[in-house]
Short mmCIF file of C-alpha atoms and ligand atoms in Angstrom, two decimals:
data_model
loop_
_atom_site.label_atom_id
_atom_site.label_comp_id
_atom_site.label_asym_id
_atom_site.label_seq_id
_atom_site.Cartn_x
_atom_site.Cartn_y
_atom_site.Cartn_z
CA MET U 18 12.50 -2.08 27.71
CA SER U 19 14.06 0.27 25.11
CA ALA U 20 12.61 -0.40 21.50
CA HIS U 21 14.58 -0.81 18.45
CA VAL U 22 13.24 1.91 16.01
CA ILE U 23 12.81 0.24 12.73
CA ASP U 24 14.38 2.59 10.00
CA GLY U 25 11.89 2.45 7.03
CA ARG U 26 14.02 5.06 5.11
CA ARG U 27 16.84 2.67 5.01
CA TYR U 28 14.88 -0.13 3.72
CA ALA U 29 13.15 2.21 1.20
CA ARG U 30 16.75 3.17 -0.12
CA ASP U 31 17.91 -0.51 -0.74
CA LEU U 32 14.66 -1.17 -2.72
CA HIS U 33 15.20 2.33 -4.77
CA ASP U 34 18.65 1.08 -5.56
CA SER U 35 17.39 -2.21 -6.97
CA LEU U 36 14.72 -0.38 -8.95
CA THR U 37 17.07 1.87 -10.80
CA ALA U 38 18.79 -1.10 -12.35
CA GLU U 39 15.43 -2.66 -13.25
CA VAL U 40 14.04 0.30 -14.95
CA SER U 41 17.33 0.82 -17.01
CA SER U 42 17.12 -2.89 -18.16
CA LEU U 43 13.45 -2.29 -19.09
CA VAL U 44 14.10 1.00 -20.93
CA ALA U 45 16.99 -1.08 -22.79
CA GLN U 46 14.19 -3.46 -24.01
CA GLY U 47 12.12 -0.43 -25.27
CA ALA U 48 9.64 -0.98 -22.32
CA ARG U 49 10.01 2.08 -20.15
CA PRO U 50 7.50 1.78 -17.28
CA GLY U 51 5.01 4.54 -16.85
CA LEU U 52 2.83 5.31 -13.68
CA ALA U 53 -0.58 7.22 -13.68
CA THR U 54 -2.21 8.80 -10.81
CA ILE U 55 -5.76 10.00 -10.63
CA VAL U 56 -6.53 12.60 -7.87
CA ALA U 57 -10.13 13.98 -7.58
CA GLY U 58 -10.62 17.14 -5.48
CA ASP U 59 -8.36 18.85 -3.07
CA SER U 60 -7.66 16.36 -0.34
CA TYR U 61 -4.27 17.32 1.50
CA PRO U 62 -3.10 13.65 2.13
CA ALA U 63 -3.85 12.72 -1.38
CA HIS U 64 -1.98 15.58 -2.91
CA ALA U 65 0.90 15.05 -0.65
CA TYR U 66 1.13 11.38 -1.74
CA GLU U 67 0.88 12.19 -5.37
CA ARG U 68 3.61 14.71 -5.09
CA ARG U 69 5.83 12.14 -3.38
CA VAL U 70 5.33 9.41 -6.01
CA ARG U 71 5.80 11.85 -9.03
CA ARG U 72 9.15 12.93 -7.36
CA LEU U 73 10.21 9.47 -7.18
CA ALA U 74 9.04 8.33 -10.66
CA GLU U 75 11.07 11.31 -12.10
CA GLU U 76 14.10 10.24 -9.94
CA LEU U 77 13.65 6.59 -11.53
CA GLY U 78 13.14 7.66 -15.00
CA VAL U 79 9.63 6.13 -14.81
CA HIS U 80 7.17 7.87 -17.33
CA TYR U 81 4.75 9.92 -15.29
CA VAL U 82 1.05 11.11 -15.96
CA ARG U 83 -1.25 12.74 -13.56
CA GLU U 84 -4.91 13.16 -13.92
CA HIS U 85 -6.54 15.91 -11.56
CA LEU U 86 -10.27 15.79 -11.68
CA PRO U 87 -12.43 18.46 -10.32
CA ARG U 88 -14.17 17.74 -6.99
CA ASP U 89 -17.58 17.78 -9.02
CA VAL U 90 -16.58 15.28 -11.53
CA ALA U 91 -19.27 12.94 -12.85
CA GLU U 92 -18.68 9.38 -12.18
CA ALA U 93 -19.08 8.44 -15.86
CA ASP U 94 -16.33 11.12 -16.58
CA ALA U 95 -14.06 9.55 -13.85
CA VAL U 96 -14.57 6.03 -15.47
CA SER U 97 -13.58 7.43 -18.79
CA VAL U 98 -10.26 8.64 -17.43
CA VAL U 99 -9.53 5.39 -16.12
CA GLY U 100 -10.37 3.81 -19.68
CA LYS U 101 -8.23 6.41 -21.29
CA LEU U 102 -5.07 5.42 -19.00
CA ASP U 103 -6.06 1.64 -19.48
CA ALA U 104 -5.47 2.24 -23.28
CA ASP U 105 -2.46 4.39 -23.12
CA PRO U 106 0.71 2.20 -23.93
CA ARG U 107 3.11 4.49 -22.04
CA VAL U 108 1.05 3.62 -18.85
CA SER U 109 2.04 0.26 -16.98
CA GLY U 110 0.35 1.12 -13.66
CA ILE U 111 -2.59 3.32 -12.55
CA LEU U 112 -3.06 4.56 -8.91
CA ILE U 113 -6.50 5.87 -8.04
CA LEU U 114 -5.94 8.03 -4.80
CA ARG U 115 -8.38 8.23 -2.16
CA PRO U 116 -10.67 9.79 -0.91
CA LEU U 117 -13.01 10.15 -4.01
CA PRO U 118 -15.79 12.69 -3.97
CA PRO U 119 -18.97 11.14 -2.73
CA GLN U 120 -20.75 11.01 -6.09
CA VAL U 121 -17.92 8.74 -7.56
CA SER U 122 -17.95 5.24 -6.32
CA GLU U 123 -14.64 3.47 -5.78
CA ALA U 124 -15.94 0.21 -6.79
CA ALA U 125 -17.03 1.75 -10.27
CA LEU U 126 -13.43 2.94 -10.85
CA TYR U 127 -11.77 -0.12 -9.68
CA ARG U 128 -13.98 -2.41 -12.05
CA ALA U 129 -12.81 -0.02 -14.92
CA LEU U 130 -9.11 -0.74 -14.38
CA ASP U 131 -7.27 -3.08 -16.53
CA PRO U 132 -6.26 -5.84 -14.14
CA LEU U 133 -2.83 -5.82 -15.72
CA LYS U 134 -2.27 -2.09 -14.58
CA ASP U 135 -3.95 -2.37 -11.20
CA ILE U 136 -0.84 -1.84 -9.15
CA GLU U 137 -2.77 -1.52 -5.92
CA ALA U 138 -4.73 -4.91 -6.39
CA VAL U 139 -8.08 -3.07 -5.98
CA HIS U 140 -9.81 -4.92 -9.26
CA PRO U 141 -12.03 -7.70 -8.11
CA VAL U 142 -9.83 -10.19 -10.10
CA ASN U 143 -6.44 -8.91 -8.29
CA VAL U 144 -8.41 -8.94 -4.88
CA GLY U 145 -9.36 -12.66 -5.39
CA LEU U 146 -5.80 -13.64 -6.56
CA LEU U 147 -4.38 -11.99 -3.41
CA THR U 148 -6.80 -13.62 -1.09
CA LEU U 149 -5.94 -17.09 -2.84
CA GLY U 150 -2.30 -16.57 -2.01
CA ARG U 151 -1.42 -16.00 -5.74
CA PRO U 152 -0.89 -12.31 -5.84
CA ARG U 153 -0.23 -10.56 -9.11
CA PHE U 154 0.33 -7.30 -7.11
CA VAL U 155 0.65 -6.69 -3.42
CA PRO U 156 -1.05 -3.46 -2.58
CA SER U 157 1.83 -1.11 -1.56
CA THR U 158 1.13 -0.22 2.11
CA PRO U 159 0.66 -3.70 3.61
CA ALA U 160 3.41 -4.76 1.48
CA ALA U 161 5.55 -2.08 3.07
CA ALA U 162 4.42 -3.04 6.61
CA PHE U 163 5.42 -6.79 6.04
CA HIS U 164 8.64 -6.00 4.08
CA LEU U 165 9.76 -4.00 7.05
CA LEU U 166 8.70 -6.76 9.48
CA ASP U 167 10.44 -9.41 7.52
CA ARG U 168 13.83 -7.49 7.11
CA TYR U 169 13.56 -6.35 10.77
CA LEU U 170 13.39 -10.05 12.04
CA LEU U 171 16.19 -11.20 9.70
CA GLU U 172 18.62 -8.53 10.70
CA SER U 173 17.83 -9.23 14.40
CA GLY U 174 18.84 -12.85 13.83
CA GLN U 175 15.28 -14.27 14.03
CA THR U 176 13.69 -16.53 11.54
CA PRO U 177 10.84 -14.75 10.33
CA ALA U 178 8.67 -17.93 9.51
CA ALA U 179 9.39 -19.37 13.01
CA VAL U 180 8.39 -15.95 14.61
CA TYR U 181 4.99 -15.43 12.56
CA GLN U 182 3.99 -18.94 13.05
CA SER U 183 4.32 -18.55 16.86
CA SER U 184 2.85 -14.98 17.04
CA ASN U 185 -0.45 -13.39 17.52
CA VAL U 186 -0.85 -10.72 14.86
CA VAL U 187 -3.59 -8.13 15.56
CA VAL U 188 -4.58 -5.88 12.75
CA VAL U 189 -6.38 -2.60 13.84
CA GLY U 190 -8.28 -1.08 10.78
CA ARG U 191 -10.08 -3.25 8.27
CA SER U 192 -9.88 -1.01 4.92
CA ALA U 193 -10.07 -2.81 1.84
CA ASN U 194 -6.79 -1.42 0.61
CA VAL U 195 -4.66 -1.46 3.86
CA GLY U 196 -6.23 -3.65 6.96
CA LYS U 197 -7.74 -6.61 4.88
CA PRO U 198 -4.78 -7.35 2.54
CA ALA U 199 -2.34 -6.94 5.73
CA LEU U 200 -4.59 -9.70 7.48
CA THR U 201 -3.95 -11.73 4.25
CA LEU U 202 -0.33 -11.39 4.27
CA ALA U 203 -0.09 -12.22 7.90
CA MET U 204 -2.21 -15.39 7.37
CA GLU U 205 0.14 -16.34 4.33
CA ARG U 206 2.91 -16.14 6.84
CA GLY U 207 1.42 -18.73 9.16
CA ALA U 208 0.29 -16.50 12.20
CA THR U 209 -2.72 -16.50 14.29
CA VAL U 210 -4.47 -13.42 13.01
CA LEU U 211 -7.17 -11.13 14.83
CA SER U 212 -8.79 -8.30 13.01
CA CYS U 213 -10.29 -5.16 14.84
CA ASP U 214 -12.26 -2.44 13.42
CA VAL U 215 -14.26 0.66 14.66
CA HIS U 216 -16.85 -1.74 16.19
CA SER U 217 -14.05 -3.39 18.19
CA TYR U 218 -13.49 0.06 19.79
CA SER U 219 -17.13 0.98 20.22
CA SER U 220 -17.89 -2.36 21.88
CA GLY U 221 -14.95 -2.00 24.20
CA LEU U 222 -13.16 -5.04 22.90
CA LEU U 223 -10.27 -3.40 20.98
CA TYR U 224 -7.68 -3.12 23.86
CA ARG U 225 -8.39 -6.54 25.25
CA HIS U 226 -7.37 -7.88 21.70
CA THR U 227 -4.27 -5.43 21.25
CA ARG U 228 -2.94 -6.60 24.55
CA ILE U 229 -2.56 -10.08 23.25
CA ALA U 230 -0.54 -8.97 20.13
CA ASP U 231 2.94 -9.95 19.58
CA ILE U 232 2.99 -8.07 16.43
CA LEU U 233 0.50 -5.02 16.24
CA VAL U 234 -0.30 -3.42 13.00
CA VAL U 235 -2.24 -0.26 13.22
CA ALA U 236 -3.92 1.52 10.28
CA THR U 237 -7.08 3.39 11.24
CA GLY U 238 -6.33 7.15 10.78
CA VAL U 239 -6.97 7.94 14.56
CA PRO U 240 -3.99 9.93 16.09
CA GLY U 241 -2.51 8.25 18.97
CA LEU U 242 -5.31 5.43 19.33
CA ILE U 243 -2.85 2.93 20.78
CA HIS U 244 -1.07 3.75 24.09
CA GLY U 245 1.45 2.08 26.16
CA ASP U 246 -1.24 0.75 28.42
CA HIS U 247 -2.92 -1.09 25.24
CA VAL U 248 0.24 -3.37 24.37
CA LYS U 249 1.90 -6.12 26.27
CA ASP U 250 5.94 -6.00 26.90
CA GLY U 251 7.79 -6.95 23.91
CA VAL U 252 5.39 -6.10 21.22
CA ILE U 253 6.46 -5.32 17.74
CA ALA U 254 4.37 -2.13 16.85
CA VAL U 255 3.93 -1.34 13.23
CA ASP U 256 2.15 2.17 12.82
CA VAL U 257 0.61 2.55 9.39
CA GLY U 258 -1.23 5.78 10.38
CA ILE U 259 -0.21 9.26 8.74
CA ASN U 260 -2.19 11.87 10.22
CA PRO U 261 -1.60 15.51 9.51
CA VAL U 262 -2.03 17.52 12.76
CA VAL U 263 -1.85 21.44 12.75
CA ASN U 264 0.35 22.80 15.55
CA PRO U 265 -1.60 24.94 17.82
CA GLY U 266 -0.46 28.53 17.53
CA THR U 267 1.30 28.14 14.18
CA ASP U 268 -0.10 26.96 10.79
CA GLN U 269 2.57 24.29 10.52
CA VAL U 270 1.32 20.72 9.82
CA ARG U 271 3.11 17.70 11.26
CA LEU U 272 2.39 14.28 10.68
CA VAL U 273 1.61 11.63 13.66
CA GLY U 274 0.87 7.98 13.54
CA ASP U 275 -2.06 6.08 15.23
CA VAL U 276 0.30 4.95 17.97
CA ASP U 277 1.30 6.97 20.70
CA PHE U 278 5.20 6.57 20.26
CA PRO U 279 6.69 7.46 23.46
CA SER U 280 4.61 5.35 25.63
CA VAL U 281 4.50 2.18 23.26
CA ALA U 282 8.23 2.42 22.66
CA ALA U 283 8.75 2.16 26.45
CA LYS U 284 7.30 -1.25 26.34
CA ALA U 285 7.94 -2.64 22.78
CA ARG U 286 10.66 -4.72 21.33
CA ALA U 287 10.54 -2.89 18.02
CA ILE U 288 8.35 0.09 16.69
CA THR U 289 8.29 1.94 13.50
CA PRO U 290 8.28 5.81 13.66
CA VAL U 291 5.83 8.19 12.00
CA PRO U 292 7.21 9.65 9.56
CA GLY U 293 10.10 7.40 8.60
CA GLY U 294 8.75 4.14 9.09
CA VAL U 295 6.13 2.35 6.66
CA GLY U 296 5.48 5.49 4.53
CA PRO U 297 9.04 5.63 2.58
CA ILE U 298 8.70 2.01 1.78
CA THR U 299 4.96 2.22 0.51
CA ASP U 300 6.11 4.99 -1.84
CA VAL U 301 8.96 2.98 -3.37
CA TRP U 302 6.75 -0.43 -3.46
CA LEU U 303 4.21 1.52 -5.64
CA LEU U 304 6.98 2.24 -8.10
CA ARG U 305 8.31 -1.44 -7.81
CA ASN U 306 4.75 -2.78 -8.76
CA THR U 307 4.81 -0.25 -11.56
CA VAL U 308 7.91 -1.84 -12.89
CA ALA U 309 6.58 -5.26 -12.17
CA ALA U 310 3.34 -4.27 -14.47
CA ALA U 311 5.47 -3.05 -17.19
CA ARG U 312 7.50 -6.37 -17.28
CA LEU U 313 4.12 -8.12 -17.04
CA GLN U 314 2.80 -6.26 -20.01
CA LEU U 315 6.05 -6.77 -21.89
CA SER U 316 5.62 -10.55 -21.66
CA VAL U 317 1.92 -10.52 -22.30
CA SER U 318 2.68 -8.56 -25.65
CA THR U 319 5.22 -10.95 -26.69
CA ALA U 320 2.89 -13.87 -26.09
CA ARG U 321 -0.09 -12.00 -27.70
CA PRO U 322 0.32 -13.11 -31.37
CA LEU U 323 0.71 -16.86 -29.99
CA LEU U 324 -2.40 -16.48 -27.80
CA GLU U 325 -4.41 -14.82 -30.39
CA GLY U 326 -3.39 -17.39 -33.06
CA LEU U 327 -4.77 -20.11 -30.52
CA SER U 328 -7.88 -17.86 -30.06
CA LEU U 329 -6.95 -17.58 -26.34
CA LEU U 330 -7.08 -13.79 -26.31
CA THR U 331 -9.71 -11.64 -27.66
CA PRO U 332 -9.10 -7.89 -27.49
CA ASP U 333 -12.05 -7.33 -25.08
CA SER U 334 -11.57 -10.17 -22.98
CA GLN U 335 -10.17 -8.77 -19.69
CA LEU U 336 -10.81 -12.19 -17.90
CA ALA U 337 -8.58 -13.92 -20.35
CA ARG U 338 -5.84 -11.20 -19.83
CA ALA U 339 -6.34 -11.45 -15.99
CA GLY U 340 -5.69 -15.08 -16.41
CA THR U 341 -1.99 -14.54 -17.42
CA GLY U 342 -1.15 -13.71 -13.95
P1 NAD Y 420 -9.80 3.82 6.22
O1 NAD Y 420 -10.64 5.13 6.85
O2 NAD Y 420 -10.35 3.40 4.82
O3 NAD Y 420 -10.13 2.59 7.32
C1 NAD Y 420 -9.89 2.96 8.59
C2 NAD Y 420 -10.16 1.63 9.30
O4 NAD Y 420 -9.73 1.94 10.80
C3 NAD Y 420 -11.71 1.28 9.21
O5 NAD Y 420 -11.67 -0.42 9.19
C4 NAD Y 420 -12.12 1.58 10.55
O6 NAD Y 420 -13.22 0.67 11.04
C5 NAD Y 420 -11.07 1.54 11.53
N1 NAD Y 420 -11.15 2.43 12.75
C6 NAD Y 420 -11.44 3.63 12.60
N2 NAD Y 420 -11.64 4.15 13.98
C7 NAD Y 420 -11.31 3.11 14.78
C8 NAD Y 420 -11.13 3.06 16.31
N3 NAD Y 420 -11.33 4.00 17.09
N4 NAD Y 420 -10.63 1.79 16.55
C9 NAD Y 420 -10.46 0.78 15.76
N5 NAD Y 420 -10.65 0.82 14.57
C10 NAD Y 420 -10.93 2.03 14.06
O7 NAD Y 420 -8.24 4.23 6.39
P2 NAD Y 420 -7.07 3.62 5.65
O8 NAD Y 420 -6.91 3.99 4.22
O9 NAD Y 420 -6.94 2.11 5.95
O10 NAD Y 420 -5.75 4.28 6.20
C11 NAD Y 420 -5.49 4.23 7.72
C12 NAD Y 420 -4.50 4.99 8.16
O11 NAD Y 420 -3.38 4.65 7.18
C13 NAD Y 420 -4.57 6.61 7.67
O12 NAD Y 420 -3.99 7.26 8.61
C14 NAD Y 420 -3.99 6.70 6.36
O13 NAD Y 420 -3.43 8.00 6.30
C15 NAD Y 420 -2.93 5.85 6.67
N6 NAD Y 420 -2.31 5.23 5.32
C16 NAD Y 420 -0.73 5.22 5.49
C17 NAD Y 420 -0.18 4.84 4.44
C18 NAD Y 420 1.30 4.72 4.43
O14 NAD Y 420 2.02 4.67 3.39
N7 NAD Y 420 1.96 4.57 5.50
C19 NAD Y 420 -0.80 4.43 3.11
C20 NAD Y 420 -2.17 4.39 3.30
C21 NAD Y 420 -2.95 4.89 4.22
#
């Protein structure tokens, strides 16, 4: 079997084109979207991602703010930076890049986010809404993985709902920001869903499960974890992993996925490449969520005098604001 290679860059361009028009319409209403990123320390992937989204924001005319915190930043100071961005009317969406230094808890920063600016859906209220199937924002990486799958299925003449409802979807990796929301998105589509993590690997169960996948989504950060022997003929393989690997003999860094491309492509019906698969769509989806946040805040600010008049919105009531989603 020779796999169809799913072109994430083409889908990303289409999303980019539709966003350009949306940003212009918001600017015309005096509500220019704004994106803020927080990076702590010197992680290579975090800085590479920050540069990519900054470039995209600039291309699209989205206001951009970058907060680079020192590696030894105190948790309380990092929380205040989140608070400052929450209060900044030019900022519609906030992205907190991982990894954070060990003294700063992800949960503390996520809780400090204004849920209306939480474009990666990491605040507990937004996690809950997503899990209930009423997402305010869908986190960009799993959203990208399923956008790519939906489009591939449509373009290859299949009915996505029928395919999902008759498929085993196996998600390898169970992080809060990628694996878990990917499971939710697969369940929402009616798939039979199985979740594996590092314990599945240690116990020897992992490859038994990957071999039953009709659709396999891999997000572990382990280069080449999945080989051709670990999948069945006709699988659709979505490789979320982005792993910088230094070429021996040179200092050149190249990116590889969690899936061994040649051996899996030899058996798959369709496969995403790395780079050029999930990554480019993720970047644009983040900007898409920023634009959606700007729209949401515009509608809340329009409704605010009415809500305050009815005592439905008090200035410090985040839950009341969260309930507008
Ligand atoms: P993470 O470290 O937070 O989580 C990794 C998950 O993989 C955990 O659930 C862990 O138990 C599981 N795991 C680790 N080793 C395993 C093994 N041997 N077998 C089975 N499961 C194993 O990572 P993350 O943030 O979810 O990111 C995962 C990968 O996706 C990384 O390569 C990251 O760079 C990449 N990523 C890509 C995008 C994109 O846009 N394509 C965005 C975010 C993250």
